[in-house]
PDB file of C-alpha atoms in Angstrom:
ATOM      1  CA  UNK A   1    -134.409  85.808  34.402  1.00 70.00           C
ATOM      2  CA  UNK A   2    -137.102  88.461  33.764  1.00 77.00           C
ATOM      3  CA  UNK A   3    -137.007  91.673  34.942  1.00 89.00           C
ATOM      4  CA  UNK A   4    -138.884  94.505  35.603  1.00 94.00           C
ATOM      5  CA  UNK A   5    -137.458  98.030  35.762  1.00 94.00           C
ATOM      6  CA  UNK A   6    -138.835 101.574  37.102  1.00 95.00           C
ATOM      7  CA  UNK A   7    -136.344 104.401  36.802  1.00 87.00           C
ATOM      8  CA  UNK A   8    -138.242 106.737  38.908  1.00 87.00           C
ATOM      9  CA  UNK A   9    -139.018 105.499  42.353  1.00 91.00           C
ATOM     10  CA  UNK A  10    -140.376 108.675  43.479  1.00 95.00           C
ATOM     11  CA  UNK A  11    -141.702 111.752  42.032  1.00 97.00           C
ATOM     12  CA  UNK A  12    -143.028 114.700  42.780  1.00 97.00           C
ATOM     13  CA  UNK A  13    -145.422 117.214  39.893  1.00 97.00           C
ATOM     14  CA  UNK A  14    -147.726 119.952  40.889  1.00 97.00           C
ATOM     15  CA  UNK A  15    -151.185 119.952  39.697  1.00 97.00           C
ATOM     16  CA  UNK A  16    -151.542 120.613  35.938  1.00 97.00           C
ATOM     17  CA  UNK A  17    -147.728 118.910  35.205  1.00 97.00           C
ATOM     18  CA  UNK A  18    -147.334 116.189  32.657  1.00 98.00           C
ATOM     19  CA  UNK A  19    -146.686 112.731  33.506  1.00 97.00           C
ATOM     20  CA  UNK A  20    -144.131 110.473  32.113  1.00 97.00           C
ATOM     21  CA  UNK A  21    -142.976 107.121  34.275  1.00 97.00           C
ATOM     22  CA  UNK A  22    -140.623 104.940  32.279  1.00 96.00           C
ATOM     23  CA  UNK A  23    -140.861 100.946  32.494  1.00 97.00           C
ATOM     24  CA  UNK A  24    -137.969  98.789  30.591  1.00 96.00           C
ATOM     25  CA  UNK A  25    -138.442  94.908  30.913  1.00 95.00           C
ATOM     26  CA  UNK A  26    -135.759  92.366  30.338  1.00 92.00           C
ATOM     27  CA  UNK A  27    -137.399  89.562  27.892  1.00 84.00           C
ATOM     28  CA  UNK A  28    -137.046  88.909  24.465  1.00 78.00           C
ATOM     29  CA  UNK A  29    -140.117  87.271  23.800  1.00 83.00           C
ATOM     30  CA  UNK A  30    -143.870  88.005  23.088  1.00 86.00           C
ATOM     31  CA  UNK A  31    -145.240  89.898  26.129  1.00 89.00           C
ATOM     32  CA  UNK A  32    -148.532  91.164  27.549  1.00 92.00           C
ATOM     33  CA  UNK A  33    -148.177  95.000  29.513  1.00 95.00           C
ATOM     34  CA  UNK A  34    -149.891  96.246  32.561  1.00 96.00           C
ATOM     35  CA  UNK A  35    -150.022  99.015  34.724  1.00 97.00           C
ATOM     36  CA  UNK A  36    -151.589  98.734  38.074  1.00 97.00           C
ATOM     37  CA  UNK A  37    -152.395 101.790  40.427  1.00 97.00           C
ATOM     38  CA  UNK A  38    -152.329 101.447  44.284  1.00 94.00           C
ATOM     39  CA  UNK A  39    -154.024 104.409  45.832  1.00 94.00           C
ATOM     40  CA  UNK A  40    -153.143 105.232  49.357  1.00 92.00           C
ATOM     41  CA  UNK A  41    -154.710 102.517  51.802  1.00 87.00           C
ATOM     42  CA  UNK A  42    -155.828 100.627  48.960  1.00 88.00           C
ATOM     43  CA  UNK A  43    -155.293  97.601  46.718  1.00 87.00           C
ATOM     44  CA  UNK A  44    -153.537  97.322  43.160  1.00 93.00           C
ATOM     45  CA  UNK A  45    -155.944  97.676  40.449  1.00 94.00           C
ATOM     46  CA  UNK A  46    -155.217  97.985  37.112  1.00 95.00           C
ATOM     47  CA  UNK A  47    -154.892 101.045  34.812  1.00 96.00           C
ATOM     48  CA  UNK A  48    -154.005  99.976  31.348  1.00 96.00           C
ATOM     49  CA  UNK A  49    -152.915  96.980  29.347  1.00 95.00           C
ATOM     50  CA  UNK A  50    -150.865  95.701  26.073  1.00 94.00           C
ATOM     51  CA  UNK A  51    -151.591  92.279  24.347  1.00 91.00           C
ATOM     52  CA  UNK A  52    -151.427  93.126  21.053  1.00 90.00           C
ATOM     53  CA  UNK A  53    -152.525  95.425  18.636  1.00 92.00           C
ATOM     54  CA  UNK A  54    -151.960  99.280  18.152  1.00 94.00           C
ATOM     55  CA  UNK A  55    -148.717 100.132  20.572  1.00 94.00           C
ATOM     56  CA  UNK A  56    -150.728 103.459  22.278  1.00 96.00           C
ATOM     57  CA  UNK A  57    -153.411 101.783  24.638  1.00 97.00           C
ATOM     58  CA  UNK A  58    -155.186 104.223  26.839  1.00 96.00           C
ATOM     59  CA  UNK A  59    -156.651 103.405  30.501  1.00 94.00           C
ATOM     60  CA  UNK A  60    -158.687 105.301  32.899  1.00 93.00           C
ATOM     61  CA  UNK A  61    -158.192 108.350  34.443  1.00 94.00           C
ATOM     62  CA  UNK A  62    -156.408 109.798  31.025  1.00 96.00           C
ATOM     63  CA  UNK A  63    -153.789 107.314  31.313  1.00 97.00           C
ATOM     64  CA  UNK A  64    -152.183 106.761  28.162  1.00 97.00           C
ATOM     65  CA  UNK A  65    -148.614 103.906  27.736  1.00 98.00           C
ATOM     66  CA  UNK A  66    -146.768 103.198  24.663  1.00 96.00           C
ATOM     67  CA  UNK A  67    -145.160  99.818  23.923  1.00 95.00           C
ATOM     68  CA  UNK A  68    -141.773 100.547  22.008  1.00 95.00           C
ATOM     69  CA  UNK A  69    -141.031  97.031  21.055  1.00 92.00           C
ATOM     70  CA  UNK A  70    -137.675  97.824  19.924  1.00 93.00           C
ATOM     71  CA  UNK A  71    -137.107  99.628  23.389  1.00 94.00           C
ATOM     72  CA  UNK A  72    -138.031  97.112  25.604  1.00 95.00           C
ATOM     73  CA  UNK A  73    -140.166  99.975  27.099  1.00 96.00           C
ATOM     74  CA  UNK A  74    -143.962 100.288  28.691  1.00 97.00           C
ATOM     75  CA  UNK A  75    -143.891 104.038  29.625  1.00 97.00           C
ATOM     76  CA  UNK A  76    -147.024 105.716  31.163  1.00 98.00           C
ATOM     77  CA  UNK A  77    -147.928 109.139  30.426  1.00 98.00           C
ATOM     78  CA  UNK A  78    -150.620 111.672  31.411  1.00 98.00           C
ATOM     79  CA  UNK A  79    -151.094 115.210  29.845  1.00 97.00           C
ATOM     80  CA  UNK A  80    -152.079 116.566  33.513  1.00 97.00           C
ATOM     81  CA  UNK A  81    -152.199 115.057  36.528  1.00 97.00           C
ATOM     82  CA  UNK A  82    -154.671 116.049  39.226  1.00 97.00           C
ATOM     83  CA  UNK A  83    -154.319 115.591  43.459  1.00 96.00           C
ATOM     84  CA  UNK A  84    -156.192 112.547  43.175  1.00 96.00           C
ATOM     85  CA  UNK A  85    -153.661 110.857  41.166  1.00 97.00           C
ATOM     86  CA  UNK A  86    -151.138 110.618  44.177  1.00 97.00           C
ATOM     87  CA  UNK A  87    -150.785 106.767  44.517  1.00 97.00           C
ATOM     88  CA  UNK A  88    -148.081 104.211  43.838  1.00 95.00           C
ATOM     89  CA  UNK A  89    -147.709 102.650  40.208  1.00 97.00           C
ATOM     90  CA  UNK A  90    -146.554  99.509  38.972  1.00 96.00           C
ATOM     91  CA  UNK A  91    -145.344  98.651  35.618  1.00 97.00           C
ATOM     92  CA  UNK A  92    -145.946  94.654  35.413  1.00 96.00           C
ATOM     93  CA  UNK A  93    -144.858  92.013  32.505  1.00 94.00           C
ATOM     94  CA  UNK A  94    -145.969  88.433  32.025  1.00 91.00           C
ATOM     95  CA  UNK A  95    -144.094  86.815  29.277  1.00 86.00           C
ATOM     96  CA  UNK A  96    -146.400  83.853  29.117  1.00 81.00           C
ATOM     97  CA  UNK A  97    -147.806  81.505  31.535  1.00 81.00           C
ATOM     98  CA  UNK A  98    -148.412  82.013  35.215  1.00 83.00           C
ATOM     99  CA  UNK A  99    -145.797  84.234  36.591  1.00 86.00           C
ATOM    100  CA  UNK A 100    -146.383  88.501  36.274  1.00 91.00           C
ATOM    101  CA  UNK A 101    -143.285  90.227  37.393  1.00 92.00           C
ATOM    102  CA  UNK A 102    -143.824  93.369  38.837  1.00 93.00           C
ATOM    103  CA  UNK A 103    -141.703  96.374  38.812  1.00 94.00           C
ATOM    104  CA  UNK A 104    -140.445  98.151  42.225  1.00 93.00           C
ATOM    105  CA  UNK A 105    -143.033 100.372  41.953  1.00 94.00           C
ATOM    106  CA  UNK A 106    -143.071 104.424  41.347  1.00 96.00           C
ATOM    107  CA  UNK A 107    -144.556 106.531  44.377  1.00 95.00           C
ATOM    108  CA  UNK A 108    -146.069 109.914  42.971  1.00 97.00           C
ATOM    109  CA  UNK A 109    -147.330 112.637  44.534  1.00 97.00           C
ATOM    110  CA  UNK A 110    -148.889 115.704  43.273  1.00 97.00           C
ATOM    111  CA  UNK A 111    -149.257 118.906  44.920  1.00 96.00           C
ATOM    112  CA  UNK A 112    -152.454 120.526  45.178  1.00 88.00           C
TER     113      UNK A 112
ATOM    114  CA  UNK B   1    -169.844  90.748  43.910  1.00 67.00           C
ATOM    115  CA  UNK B   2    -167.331  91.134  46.693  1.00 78.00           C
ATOM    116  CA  UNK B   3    -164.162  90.419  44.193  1.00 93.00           C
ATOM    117  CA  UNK B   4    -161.272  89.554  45.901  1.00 96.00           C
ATOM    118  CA  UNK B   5    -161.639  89.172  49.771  1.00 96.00           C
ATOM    119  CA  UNK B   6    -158.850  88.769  52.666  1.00 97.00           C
ATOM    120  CA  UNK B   7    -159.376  88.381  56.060  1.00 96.00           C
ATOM    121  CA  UNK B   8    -157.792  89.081  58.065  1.00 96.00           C
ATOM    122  CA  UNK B   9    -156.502  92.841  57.572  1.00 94.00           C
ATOM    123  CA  UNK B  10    -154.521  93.343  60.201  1.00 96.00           C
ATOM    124  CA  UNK B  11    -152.216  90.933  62.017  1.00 96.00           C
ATOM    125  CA  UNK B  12    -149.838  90.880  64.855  1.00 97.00           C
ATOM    126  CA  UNK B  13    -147.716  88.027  65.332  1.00 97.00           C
ATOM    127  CA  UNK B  14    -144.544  86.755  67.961  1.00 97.00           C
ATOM    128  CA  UNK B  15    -141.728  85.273  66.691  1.00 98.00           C
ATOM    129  CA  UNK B  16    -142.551  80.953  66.368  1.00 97.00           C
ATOM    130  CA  UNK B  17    -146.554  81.531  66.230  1.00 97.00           C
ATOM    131  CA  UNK B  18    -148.363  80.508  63.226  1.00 97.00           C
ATOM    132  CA  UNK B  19    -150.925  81.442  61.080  1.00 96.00           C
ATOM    133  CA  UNK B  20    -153.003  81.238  58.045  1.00 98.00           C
ATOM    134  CA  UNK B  21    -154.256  83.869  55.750  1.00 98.00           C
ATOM    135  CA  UNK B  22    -157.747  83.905  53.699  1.00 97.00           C
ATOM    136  CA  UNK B  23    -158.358  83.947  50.477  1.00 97.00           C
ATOM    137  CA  UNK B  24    -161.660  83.695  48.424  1.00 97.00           C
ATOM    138  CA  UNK B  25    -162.856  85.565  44.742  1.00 97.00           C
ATOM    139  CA  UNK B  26    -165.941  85.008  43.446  1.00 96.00           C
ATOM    140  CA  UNK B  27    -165.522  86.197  39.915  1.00 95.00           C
ATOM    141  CA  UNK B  28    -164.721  82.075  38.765  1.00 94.00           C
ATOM    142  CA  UNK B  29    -161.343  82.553  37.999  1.00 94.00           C
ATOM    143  CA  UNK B  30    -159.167  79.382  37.783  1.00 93.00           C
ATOM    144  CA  UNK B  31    -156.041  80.864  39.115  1.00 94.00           C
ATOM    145  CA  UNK B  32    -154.905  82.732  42.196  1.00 96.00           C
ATOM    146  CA  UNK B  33    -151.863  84.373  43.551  1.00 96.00           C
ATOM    147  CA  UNK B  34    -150.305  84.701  46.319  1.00 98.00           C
ATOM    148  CA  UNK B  35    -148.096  88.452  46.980  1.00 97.00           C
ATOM    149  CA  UNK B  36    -145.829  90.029  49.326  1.00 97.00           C
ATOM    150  CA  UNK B  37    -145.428  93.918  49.218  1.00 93.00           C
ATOM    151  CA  UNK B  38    -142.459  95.011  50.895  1.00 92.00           C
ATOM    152  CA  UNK B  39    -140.749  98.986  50.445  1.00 86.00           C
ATOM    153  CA  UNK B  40    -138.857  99.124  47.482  1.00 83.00           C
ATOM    154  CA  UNK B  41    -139.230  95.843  46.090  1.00 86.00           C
ATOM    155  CA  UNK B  42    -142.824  95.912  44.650  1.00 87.00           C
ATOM    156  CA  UNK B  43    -144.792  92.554  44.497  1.00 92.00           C
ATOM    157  CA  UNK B  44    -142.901  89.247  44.607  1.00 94.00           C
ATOM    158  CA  UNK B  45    -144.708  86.069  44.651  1.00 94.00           C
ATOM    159  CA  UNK B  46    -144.663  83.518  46.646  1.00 97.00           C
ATOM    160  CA  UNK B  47    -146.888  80.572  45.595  1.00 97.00           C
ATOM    161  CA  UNK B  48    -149.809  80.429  42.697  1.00 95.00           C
ATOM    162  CA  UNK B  49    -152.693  77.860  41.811  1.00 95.00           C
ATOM    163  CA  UNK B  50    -152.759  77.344  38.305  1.00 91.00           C
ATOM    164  CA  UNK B  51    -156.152  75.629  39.133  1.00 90.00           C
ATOM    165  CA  UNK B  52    -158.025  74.403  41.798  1.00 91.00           C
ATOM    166  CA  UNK B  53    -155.882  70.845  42.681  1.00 90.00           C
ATOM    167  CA  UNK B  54    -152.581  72.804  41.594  1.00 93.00           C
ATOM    168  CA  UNK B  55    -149.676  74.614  43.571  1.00 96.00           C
ATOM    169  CA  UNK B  56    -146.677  76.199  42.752  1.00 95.00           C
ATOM    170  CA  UNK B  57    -143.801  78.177  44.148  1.00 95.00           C
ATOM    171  CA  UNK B  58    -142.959  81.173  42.971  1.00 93.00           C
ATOM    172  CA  UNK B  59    -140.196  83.709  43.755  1.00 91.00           C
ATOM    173  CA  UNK B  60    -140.194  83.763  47.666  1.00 95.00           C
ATOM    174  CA  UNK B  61    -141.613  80.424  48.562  1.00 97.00           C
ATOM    175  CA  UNK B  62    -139.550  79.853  51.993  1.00 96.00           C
ATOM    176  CA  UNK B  63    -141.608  80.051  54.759  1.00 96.00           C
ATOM    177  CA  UNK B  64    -144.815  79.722  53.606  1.00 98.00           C
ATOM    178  CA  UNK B  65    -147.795  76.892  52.606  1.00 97.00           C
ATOM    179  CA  UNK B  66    -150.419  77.216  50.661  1.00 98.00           C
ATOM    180  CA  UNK B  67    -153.741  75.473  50.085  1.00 97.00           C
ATOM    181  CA  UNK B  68    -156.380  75.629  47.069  1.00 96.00           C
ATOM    182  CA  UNK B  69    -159.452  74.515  49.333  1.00 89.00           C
ATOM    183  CA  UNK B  70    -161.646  74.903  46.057  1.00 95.00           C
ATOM    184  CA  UNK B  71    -161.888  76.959  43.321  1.00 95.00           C
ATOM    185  CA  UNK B  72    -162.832  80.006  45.187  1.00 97.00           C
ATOM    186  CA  UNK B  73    -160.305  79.949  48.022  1.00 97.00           C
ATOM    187  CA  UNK B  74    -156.828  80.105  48.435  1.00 98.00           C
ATOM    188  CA  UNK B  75    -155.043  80.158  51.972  1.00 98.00           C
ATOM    189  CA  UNK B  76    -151.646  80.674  52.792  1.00 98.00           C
ATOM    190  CA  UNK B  77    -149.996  79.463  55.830  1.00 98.00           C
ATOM    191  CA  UNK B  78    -146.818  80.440  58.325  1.00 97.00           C
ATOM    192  CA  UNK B  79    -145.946  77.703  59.845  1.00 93.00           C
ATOM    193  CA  UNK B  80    -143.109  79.685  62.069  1.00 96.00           C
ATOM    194  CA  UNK B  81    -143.535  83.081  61.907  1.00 96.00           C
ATOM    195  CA  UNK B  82    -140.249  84.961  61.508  1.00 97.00           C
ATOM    196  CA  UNK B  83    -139.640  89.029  61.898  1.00 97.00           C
ATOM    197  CA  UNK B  84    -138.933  88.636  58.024  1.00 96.00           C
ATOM    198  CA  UNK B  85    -142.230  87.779  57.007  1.00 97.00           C
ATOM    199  CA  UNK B  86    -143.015  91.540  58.513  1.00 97.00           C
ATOM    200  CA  UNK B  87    -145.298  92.597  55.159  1.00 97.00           C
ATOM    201  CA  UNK B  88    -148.489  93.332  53.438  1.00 95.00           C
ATOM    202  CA  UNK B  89    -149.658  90.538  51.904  1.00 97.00           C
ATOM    203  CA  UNK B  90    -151.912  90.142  48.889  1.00 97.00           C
ATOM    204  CA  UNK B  91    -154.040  87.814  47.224  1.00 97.00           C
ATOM    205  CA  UNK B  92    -154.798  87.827  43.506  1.00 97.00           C
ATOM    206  CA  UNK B  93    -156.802  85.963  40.872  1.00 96.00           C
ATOM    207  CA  UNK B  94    -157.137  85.799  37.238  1.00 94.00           C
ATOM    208  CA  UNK B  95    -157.937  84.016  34.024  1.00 89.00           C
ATOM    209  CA  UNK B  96    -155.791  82.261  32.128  1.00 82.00           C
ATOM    210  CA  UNK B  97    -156.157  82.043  28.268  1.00 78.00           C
ATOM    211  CA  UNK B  98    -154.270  80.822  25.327  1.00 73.00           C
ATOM    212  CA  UNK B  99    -151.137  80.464  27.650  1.00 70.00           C
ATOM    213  CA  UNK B 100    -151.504  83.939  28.970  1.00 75.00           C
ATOM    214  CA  UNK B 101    -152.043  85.384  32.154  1.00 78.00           C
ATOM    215  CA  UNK B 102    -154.905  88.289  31.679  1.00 86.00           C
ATOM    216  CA  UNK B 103    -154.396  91.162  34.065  1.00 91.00           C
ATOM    217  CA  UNK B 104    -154.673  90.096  38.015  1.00 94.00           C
ATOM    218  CA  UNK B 105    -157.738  91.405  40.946  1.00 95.00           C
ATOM    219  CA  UNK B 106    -156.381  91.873  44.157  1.00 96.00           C
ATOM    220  CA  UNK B 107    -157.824  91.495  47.079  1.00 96.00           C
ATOM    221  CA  UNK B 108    -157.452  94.655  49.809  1.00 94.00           C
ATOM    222  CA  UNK B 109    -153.804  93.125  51.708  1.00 94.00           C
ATOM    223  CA  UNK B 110    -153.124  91.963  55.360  1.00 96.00           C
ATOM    224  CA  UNK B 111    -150.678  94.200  57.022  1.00 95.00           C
ATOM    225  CA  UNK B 112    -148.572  91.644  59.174  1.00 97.00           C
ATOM    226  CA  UNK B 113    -146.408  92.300  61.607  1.00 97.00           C
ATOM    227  CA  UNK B 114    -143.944  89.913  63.310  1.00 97.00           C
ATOM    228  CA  UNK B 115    -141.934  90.978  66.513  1.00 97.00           C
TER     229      UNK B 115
END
């Protein structure tokens, strides 16, 4: 079965501090990447995305992830995270049809 | 262009009772998605509508019902309410194309509490 795994399920930066959350999946197959963002008190939406195409896809906010194919990985990066990026994040994989699996999720919180 | 709605947000049920949660989007997608968000575990699904006629189980169907009314809205039902089905709740939509799912648009959650 598919999987979805976050390594970090919470973490901690100070203002300023580089971002790296890692996200290894568990299929084979073709795949299409997401990252969603759930800030406090409100829904999932998403960040970034991987179909195809050039491996380094950048979101909003100055979120950046790199699919490494040979990795199995979707890792999300930010040069320097701000307060406002505090929030939950969630690495997500569909491998084709109907079903997204979605990580555990990665609380952050950045100090001010 | 509301997006995703839920109603309701908050809920507080007893052990036996019933109920059914809302779902409608308004952006025309054909399929929707039912989630529960529980500590630890991210989202796991519980039933999707490939289209409006269509249902499916997904990962944590026991428990639950679902109906696609139309193409806009998507309810989901407790029958029996247990103290397991203690969650947030979301609803989701999205297109579908070439076989793919494109990314999902959640709707805001419904905190549920069973005692």
């Amino acid at each position: 079965a598919q999987s979805v795994s976050q390594h970090n399920h919470h973490v901690i930066l100070s203002e300023a501090a580089s971002l790296e959350l890692g996200c290894n999946y568990s299929y084979g197959g073709t795949v299409n990447l997401f990252w969603y963002v759930q800030y406090p008190g409100q829904h999932l939406q998403l960040l970034l995305k991987y179909f195809s195409g050039d491996p380094l896809v950048k979101g909003i906010k100055g979120f950046e992830a790199e699919f490494i194919k040979s990795k199995f990985s979707f890792n999300l990066r930010k040069p320097s995270v701000q307060w406002s990026d505090t929030a939950e994040y969630f690495c997500a994989v569909n491998a084709g049809g109907f079903k997204t699996i979605f990580g555990a999720g990665t609380r952050l919180f950045v100090k001010a | 262009n509301a997006g995703v709605t839920q109603t309701p947000k908050f809920q507080v049920l007893k052990t036996g009772q019933s109920m059914t949660l809302q779902c409608a989007q308004d952006m025309n997608h054909n399929s929707m998605y039912w989630y529960r968000q529980d500590p630890g575990m991210g989202l796991r699904l519980i039933y999707y509508s490939a289209s409006e006629g269509t249902t499916d189980k997904g990962e944590v169907p026991n428990g639950y019902n679902v109906s696609r009314l139309n193409k806009r809205e998507f309810s989901l039902r407790l029958e029996s309410a247990a103290p397991s089905q203690t969650s947030v709740y979301f609803c989701a939509s999205s297109e579908i194309g070439g076989g793919i799912s494109y990314e999902q648009y959640f709707g805001p959650g419904t905190r549920l509490t069973v005692t």
